mmCIF file of C-alpha atoms in Angstrom:
data_model
loop_
_atom_site.group_PDB
_atom_site.id
_atom_site.type_symbol
_atom_site.label_atom_id
_atom_site.label_comp_id
_atom_site.label_asym_id
_atom_site.label_seq_id
_atom_site.Cartn_x
_atom_site.Cartn_y
_atom_site.Cartn_z
ATOM 1 C CA UNK A 1 -17.862 9.534 -41.964
ATOM 2 C CA UNK A 2 -16.918 8.269 -37.952
ATOM 3 C CA UNK A 3 -20.461 9.752 -35.485
ATOM 4 C CA UNK A 4 -19.123 10.399 -31.969
ATOM 5 C CA UNK A 5 -22.343 10.170 -29.868
ATOM 6 C CA UNK A 6 -22.606 11.171 -26.014
ATOM 7 C CA UNK A 7 -25.365 11.232 -23.491
ATOM 8 C CA UNK A 8 -26.487 12.790 -21.335
ATOM 9 C CA UNK A 9 -24.766 16.209 -22.382
ATOM 10 C CA UNK A 10 -26.346 16.966 -18.774
ATOM 11 C CA UNK A 11 -25.954 15.682 -16.204
ATOM 12 C CA UNK A 12 -26.628 17.681 -12.292
ATOM 13 C CA UNK A 13 -25.678 14.880 -10.136
ATOM 14 C CA UNK A 14 -26.032 14.375 -5.387
ATOM 15 C CA UNK A 15 -22.615 14.342 -4.496
ATOM 16 C CA UNK A 16 -22.369 10.372 -3.003
ATOM 17 C CA UNK A 17 -24.278 9.163 -6.441
ATOM 18 C CA UNK A 18 -23.472 7.175 -8.854
ATOM 19 C CA UNK A 19 -24.151 7.700 -12.184
ATOM 20 C CA UNK A 20 -22.852 6.253 -15.993
ATOM 21 C CA UNK A 21 -22.166 8.897 -19.766
ATOM 22 C CA UNK A 22 -21.966 7.153 -22.705
ATOM 23 C CA UNK A 23 -19.990 7.783 -25.587
ATOM 24 C CA UNK A 24 -21.338 6.095 -28.991
ATOM 25 C CA UNK A 25 -19.721 6.428 -32.234
ATOM 26 C CA UNK A 26 -20.790 5.081 -34.982
ATOM 27 C CA UNK A 27 -17.796 3.053 -37.575
ATOM 28 C CA UNK A 28 -15.246 0.734 -36.365
ATOM 29 C CA UNK A 29 -12.093 2.292 -34.666
ATOM 30 C CA UNK A 30 -10.896 0.673 -31.002
ATOM 31 C CA UNK A 31 -8.988 4.038 -29.936
ATOM 32 C CA UNK A 32 -11.327 5.665 -28.010
ATOM 33 C CA UNK A 33 -9.776 8.396 -25.443
ATOM 34 C CA UNK A 34 -11.790 10.422 -22.506
ATOM 35 C CA UNK A 35 -9.879 13.428 -21.639
ATOM 36 C CA UNK A 36 -11.871 16.064 -18.932
ATOM 37 C CA UNK A 37 -12.278 20.106 -18.943
ATOM 38 C CA UNK A 38 -12.819 22.124 -16.430
ATOM 39 C CA UNK A 39 -14.419 25.659 -17.218
ATOM 40 C CA UNK A 40 -11.723 28.720 -18.938
ATOM 41 C CA UNK A 41 -9.072 25.952 -18.938
ATOM 42 C CA UNK A 42 -7.755 23.261 -21.946
ATOM 43 C CA UNK A 43 -8.684 19.787 -21.977
ATOM 44 C CA UNK A 44 -6.654 17.507 -20.131
ATOM 45 C CA UNK A 45 -6.491 13.197 -20.883
ATOM 46 C CA UNK A 46 -8.425 10.647 -18.424
ATOM 47 C CA UNK A 47 -7.320 7.177 -20.155
ATOM 48 C CA UNK A 48 -7.267 5.334 -23.242
ATOM 49 C CA UNK A 49 -8.393 2.450 -24.305
ATOM 50 C CA UNK A 50 -6.575 0.313 -26.640
ATOM 51 C CA UNK A 51 -9.345 -2.848 -26.716
ATOM 52 C CA UNK A 52 -11.749 -4.114 -26.812
ATOM 53 C CA UNK A 53 -12.596 -4.701 -23.309
ATOM 54 C CA UNK A 54 -9.785 -2.553 -21.855
ATOM 55 C CA UNK A 55 -10.823 -1.331 -18.556
ATOM 56 C CA UNK A 56 -9.350 2.159 -17.056
ATOM 57 C CA UNK A 57 -9.983 2.984 -13.596
ATOM 58 C CA UNK A 58 -8.743 6.940 -11.515
ATOM 59 C CA UNK A 59 -9.491 7.688 -7.993
ATOM 60 C CA UNK A 60 -13.990 7.866 -8.286
ATOM 61 C CA UNK A 61 -13.682 7.421 -13.152
ATOM 62 C CA UNK A 62 -13.849 4.661 -14.159
ATOM 63 C CA UNK A 63 -13.800 3.653 -18.114
ATOM 64 C CA UNK A 64 -14.580 1.336 -20.624
ATOM 65 C CA UNK A 65 -14.944 0.471 -24.147
ATOM 66 C CA UNK A 66 -16.691 -2.532 -25.855
ATOM 67 C CA UNK A 67 -15.829 -1.991 -29.782
ATOM 68 C CA UNK A 68 -18.557 -4.422 -30.981
ATOM 69 C CA UNK A 69 -21.534 -2.559 -29.251
ATOM 70 C CA UNK A 70 -19.017 0.410 -30.298
ATOM 71 C CA UNK A 71 -19.715 2.117 -26.992
ATOM 72 C CA UNK A 72 -17.418 3.714 -24.122
ATOM 73 C CA UNK A 73 -18.262 4.507 -21.173
ATOM 74 C CA UNK A 74 -17.535 6.556 -18.108
ATOM 75 C CA UNK A 75 -18.424 5.121 -14.581
ATOM 76 C CA UNK A 76 -18.922 7.695 -11.533
ATOM 77 C CA UNK A 77 -18.498 6.181 -8.101
ATOM 78 C CA UNK A 78 -19.854 8.253 -5.173
ATOM 79 C CA UNK A 79 -19.748 11.408 -7.034
ATOM 80 C CA UNK A 80 -18.453 14.959 -5.318
ATOM 81 C CA UNK A 81 -18.223 18.721 -6.119
ATOM 82 C CA UNK A 82 -13.979 18.132 -7.672
ATOM 83 C CA UNK A 83 -15.523 15.945 -10.316
ATOM 84 C CA UNK A 84 -17.493 18.946 -11.880
ATOM 85 C CA UNK A 85 -16.313 19.392 -14.918
ATOM 86 C CA UNK A 86 -17.288 18.385 -18.824
ATOM 87 C CA UNK A 87 -16.427 15.009 -19.748
ATOM 88 C CA UNK A 88 -15.231 14.277 -24.008
ATOM 89 C CA UNK A 89 -14.835 10.694 -25.568
ATOM 90 C CA UNK A 90 -12.842 11.371 -28.504
ATOM 91 C CA UNK A 91 -12.314 8.046 -30.558
ATOM 92 C CA UNK A 92 -9.981 7.615 -33.887
ATOM 93 C CA UNK A 93 -9.964 6.725 -37.201
ATOM 94 C CA UNK A 94 -7.774 3.655 -38.306
ATOM 95 C CA UNK A 95 -4.824 4.952 -39.877
ATOM 96 C CA UNK A 96 -5.298 8.147 -40.261
ATOM 97 C CA UNK A 97 -4.225 9.431 -36.631
ATOM 98 C CA UNK A 98 -6.905 11.912 -36.107
ATOM 99 C CA UNK A 99 -10.050 12.030 -33.686
ATOM 100 C CA UNK A 100 -13.050 12.385 -33.918
ATOM 101 C CA UNK A 101 -14.975 13.922 -30.304
ATOM 102 C CA UNK A 102 -18.347 13.624 -28.693
ATOM 103 C CA UNK A 103 -19.891 16.354 -27.831
ATOM 104 C CA UNK A 104 -19.287 17.068 -24.236
ATOM 105 C CA UNK A 105 -21.272 15.724 -21.481
ATOM 106 C CA UNK A 106 -20.912 19.126 -18.516
ATOM 107 C CA UNK A 107 -21.119 17.441 -15.403
ATOM 108 C CA UNK A 108 -22.504 19.751 -12.457
ATOM 109 C CA UNK A 109 -22.320 17.647 -8.862
ATOM 110 C CA UNK A 110 -24.139 19.382 -5.981
ATOM 111 C CA UNK A 111 -23.725 18.958 -2.414
ATOM 112 C CA UNK B 1 5.486 14.908 -19.071
ATOM 113 C CA UNK B 2 4.246 15.939 -23.053
ATOM 114 C CA UNK B 3 4.113 19.442 -23.171
ATOM 115 C CA UNK B 4 2.253 22.150 -25.281
ATOM 116 C CA UNK B 5 3.000 25.137 -24.967
ATOM 117 C CA UNK B 6 0.392 28.520 -26.855
ATOM 118 C CA UNK B 7 2.605 30.976 -27.381
ATOM 119 C CA UNK B 8 -0.420 33.189 -25.833
ATOM 120 C CA UNK B 9 -3.171 32.913 -23.324
ATOM 121 C CA UNK B 10 -5.125 35.884 -24.055
ATOM 122 C CA UNK B 11 -5.506 37.638 -26.896
ATOM 123 C CA UNK B 12 -8.217 40.658 -28.476
ATOM 124 C CA UNK B 13 -7.475 42.114 -31.772
ATOM 125 C CA UNK B 14 -8.657 44.170 -34.835
ATOM 126 C CA UNK B 15 -11.356 43.664 -37.362
ATOM 127 C CA UNK B 16 -8.904 42.955 -40.676
ATOM 128 C CA UNK B 17 -5.904 42.362 -38.389
ATOM 129 C CA UNK B 18 -3.210 39.416 -39.347
ATOM 130 C CA UNK B 19 -3.361 37.244 -35.974
ATOM 131 C CA UNK B 20 -0.145 34.890 -35.409
ATOM 132 C CA UNK B 21 -1.125 32.080 -33.524
ATOM 133 C CA UNK B 22 1.788 30.184 -32.368
ATOM 134 C CA UNK B 23 1.692 26.290 -31.104
ATOM 135 C CA UNK B 24 5.482 24.462 -29.786
ATOM 136 C CA UNK B 25 5.658 20.859 -28.386
ATOM 137 C CA UNK B 26 8.575 19.053 -26.441
ATOM 138 C CA UNK B 27 8.099 15.397 -27.203
ATOM 139 C CA UNK B 28 8.858 14.958 -30.865
ATOM 140 C CA UNK B 29 5.479 14.338 -32.260
ATOM 141 C CA UNK B 30 4.318 13.837 -35.983
ATOM 142 C CA UNK B 31 1.399 15.626 -35.187
ATOM 143 C CA UNK B 32 -0.412 18.640 -34.291
ATOM 144 C CA UNK B 33 -3.851 20.599 -35.075
ATOM 145 C CA UNK B 34 -5.734 23.545 -34.493
ATOM 146 C CA UNK B 35 -9.353 23.275 -33.148
ATOM 147 C CA UNK B 36 -11.591 25.871 -32.610
ATOM 148 C CA UNK B 37 -14.041 25.662 -29.305
ATOM 149 C CA UNK B 38 -17.021 27.158 -28.692
ATOM 150 C CA UNK B 39 -20.348 27.478 -26.372
ATOM 151 C CA UNK B 40 -22.531 24.922 -28.103
ATOM 152 C CA UNK B 41 -20.621 23.657 -31.358
ATOM 153 C CA UNK B 42 -18.230 21.550 -29.430
ATOM 154 C CA UNK B 43 -14.300 20.967 -30.979
ATOM 155 C CA UNK B 44 -14.337 22.203 -34.815
ATOM 156 C CA UNK B 45 -11.042 21.204 -36.598
ATOM 157 C CA UNK B 46 -9.247 23.960 -38.746
ATOM 158 C CA UNK B 47 -5.939 22.497 -40.129
ATOM 159 C CA UNK B 48 -3.483 19.279 -39.034
ATOM 160 C CA UNK B 49 -0.689 18.371 -39.912
ATOM 161 C CA UNK B 50 1.503 14.896 -40.156
ATOM 162 C CA UNK B 51 4.764 16.347 -41.249
ATOM 163 C CA UNK B 52 6.462 19.479 -41.540
ATOM 164 C CA UNK B 53 5.764 21.054 -44.445
ATOM 165 C CA UNK B 54 1.847 19.007 -44.443
ATOM 166 C CA UNK B 55 -0.983 20.354 -43.875
ATOM 167 C CA UNK B 56 -4.560 19.424 -44.718
ATOM 168 C CA UNK B 57 -8.242 21.382 -44.137
ATOM 169 C CA UNK B 58 -10.149 20.370 -41.266
ATOM 170 C CA UNK B 59 -13.911 20.871 -41.847
ATOM 171 C CA UNK B 60 -13.864 24.932 -40.494
ATOM 172 C CA UNK B 61 -10.527 26.056 -42.622
ATOM 173 C CA UNK B 62 -12.444 28.793 -44.219
ATOM 174 C CA UNK B 63 -10.031 31.992 -43.326
ATOM 175 C CA UNK B 64 -7.191 30.367 -41.254
ATOM 176 C CA UNK B 65 -4.484 29.352 -42.942
ATOM 177 C CA UNK B 66 -1.116 27.031 -40.989
ATOM 178 C CA UNK B 67 2.430 26.829 -41.261
ATOM 179 C CA UNK B 68 4.865 24.528 -39.905
ATOM 180 C CA UNK B 69 8.242 24.710 -41.023
ATOM 181 C CA UNK B 70 9.727 23.220 -38.117
ATOM 182 C CA UNK B 71 8.747 19.972 -36.297
ATOM 183 C CA UNK B 72 7.895 20.766 -33.484
ATOM 184 C CA UNK B 73 5.785 24.100 -34.478
ATOM 185 C CA UNK B 74 2.537 24.724 -36.189
ATOM 186 C CA UNK B 75 1.174 28.515 -36.259
ATOM 187 C CA UNK B 76 -2.314 29.350 -37.289
ATOM 188 C CA UNK B 77 -2.757 32.374 -39.167
ATOM 189 C CA UNK B 78 -5.940 34.073 -39.431
ATOM 190 C CA UNK B 79 -5.195 36.399 -43.100
ATOM 191 C CA UNK B 80 -8.096 39.357 -42.221
ATOM 192 C CA UNK B 81 -9.418 39.036 -38.081
ATOM 193 C CA UNK B 82 -13.356 38.188 -38.320
ATOM 194 C CA UNK B 83 -15.499 38.908 -35.265
ATOM 195 C CA UNK B 84 -16.800 35.499 -36.167
ATOM 196 C CA UNK B 85 -13.961 34.739 -35.862
ATOM 197 C CA UNK B 86 -13.816 35.634 -31.729
ATOM 198 C CA UNK B 87 -13.268 32.141 -29.942
ATOM 199 C CA UNK B 88 -11.024 29.648 -28.096
ATOM 200 C CA UNK B 89 -8.424 28.021 -30.109
ATOM 201 C CA UNK B 90 -6.630 24.681 -28.880
ATOM 202 C CA UNK B 91 -3.216 23.509 -29.952
ATOM 203 C CA UNK B 92 -3.061 19.516 -29.268
ATOM 204 C CA UNK B 93 -0.092 16.722 -31.258
ATOM 205 C CA UNK B 94 -0.681 13.383 -31.350
ATOM 206 C CA UNK B 95 2.769 10.491 -31.596
ATOM 207 C CA UNK B 96 2.210 9.386 -35.516
ATOM 208 C CA UNK B 97 -1.029 8.086 -37.326
ATOM 209 C CA UNK B 98 -1.685 5.462 -34.959
ATOM 210 C CA UNK B 99 -1.924 8.485 -32.065
ATOM 211 C CA UNK B 100 -2.799 6.703 -28.749
ATOM 212 C CA UNK B 101 -4.370 10.249 -28.267
ATOM 213 C CA UNK B 102 -3.572 14.429 -27.541
ATOM 214 C CA UNK B 103 -2.217 16.661 -25.448
ATOM 215 C CA UNK B 104 -4.151 19.841 -25.670
ATOM 216 C CA UNK B 105 -1.522 23.505 -24.895
ATOM 217 C CA UNK B 106 -3.571 25.243 -22.791
ATOM 218 C CA UNK B 107 -5.806 27.027 -25.333
ATOM 219 C CA UNK B 108 -5.800 31.393 -26.682
ATOM 220 C CA UNK B 109 -9.293 33.004 -26.123
ATOM 221 C CA UNK B 110 -8.926 35.105 -29.170
ATOM 222 C CA UNK B 111 -11.101 38.112 -29.323
ATOM 223 C CA UNK B 112 -11.755 40.402 -32.228
ATOM 224 C CA UNK B 113 -13.100 43.493 -31.981
#
């Protein structure tokens, strides 16, 4: 059974600071996704990582994937209030077309 | 852009009612999913479907059924709604078994009273 663990689950940051969210998973996979969810809203796709060493960046967020370590990171650079949200990682079971989600990291960026 | 449309944003139903939650996607995706999301419990998979007329149980199928008569439409049915089914329901779709991630609908917040 594929298990996906995110940490931390809750993160309070000051604006302008950097931080990293970690996503570990338990079995072989080379497909990992990051989603963002704003309060009361649905999930929207942020990054699709499809191979070992993949790195994607958008604005102040950068995601990377290390399939050998079964680890993805979501790095936040110079946080701003608009980044406050819950971030989920999800990993595909190979060939199953179905993702397993982490529990989500709720990020609060304070002025 | 792929769109996944859920028919209702908010829904209030009475205990014992039969409830239909509808989901339609417009990009010819093969896979469709129903999740519920509750505070502290994350996303829990109820049912999914890889093709028309096919369905597979997820982690918490009890009290629910689904229907997929057309490729673009995946319906979640609460046969007899109960208060413990009050939740946010999220529909999602993905291209096929190779996936590349999900596209989610906007969610239906269901309250059973």
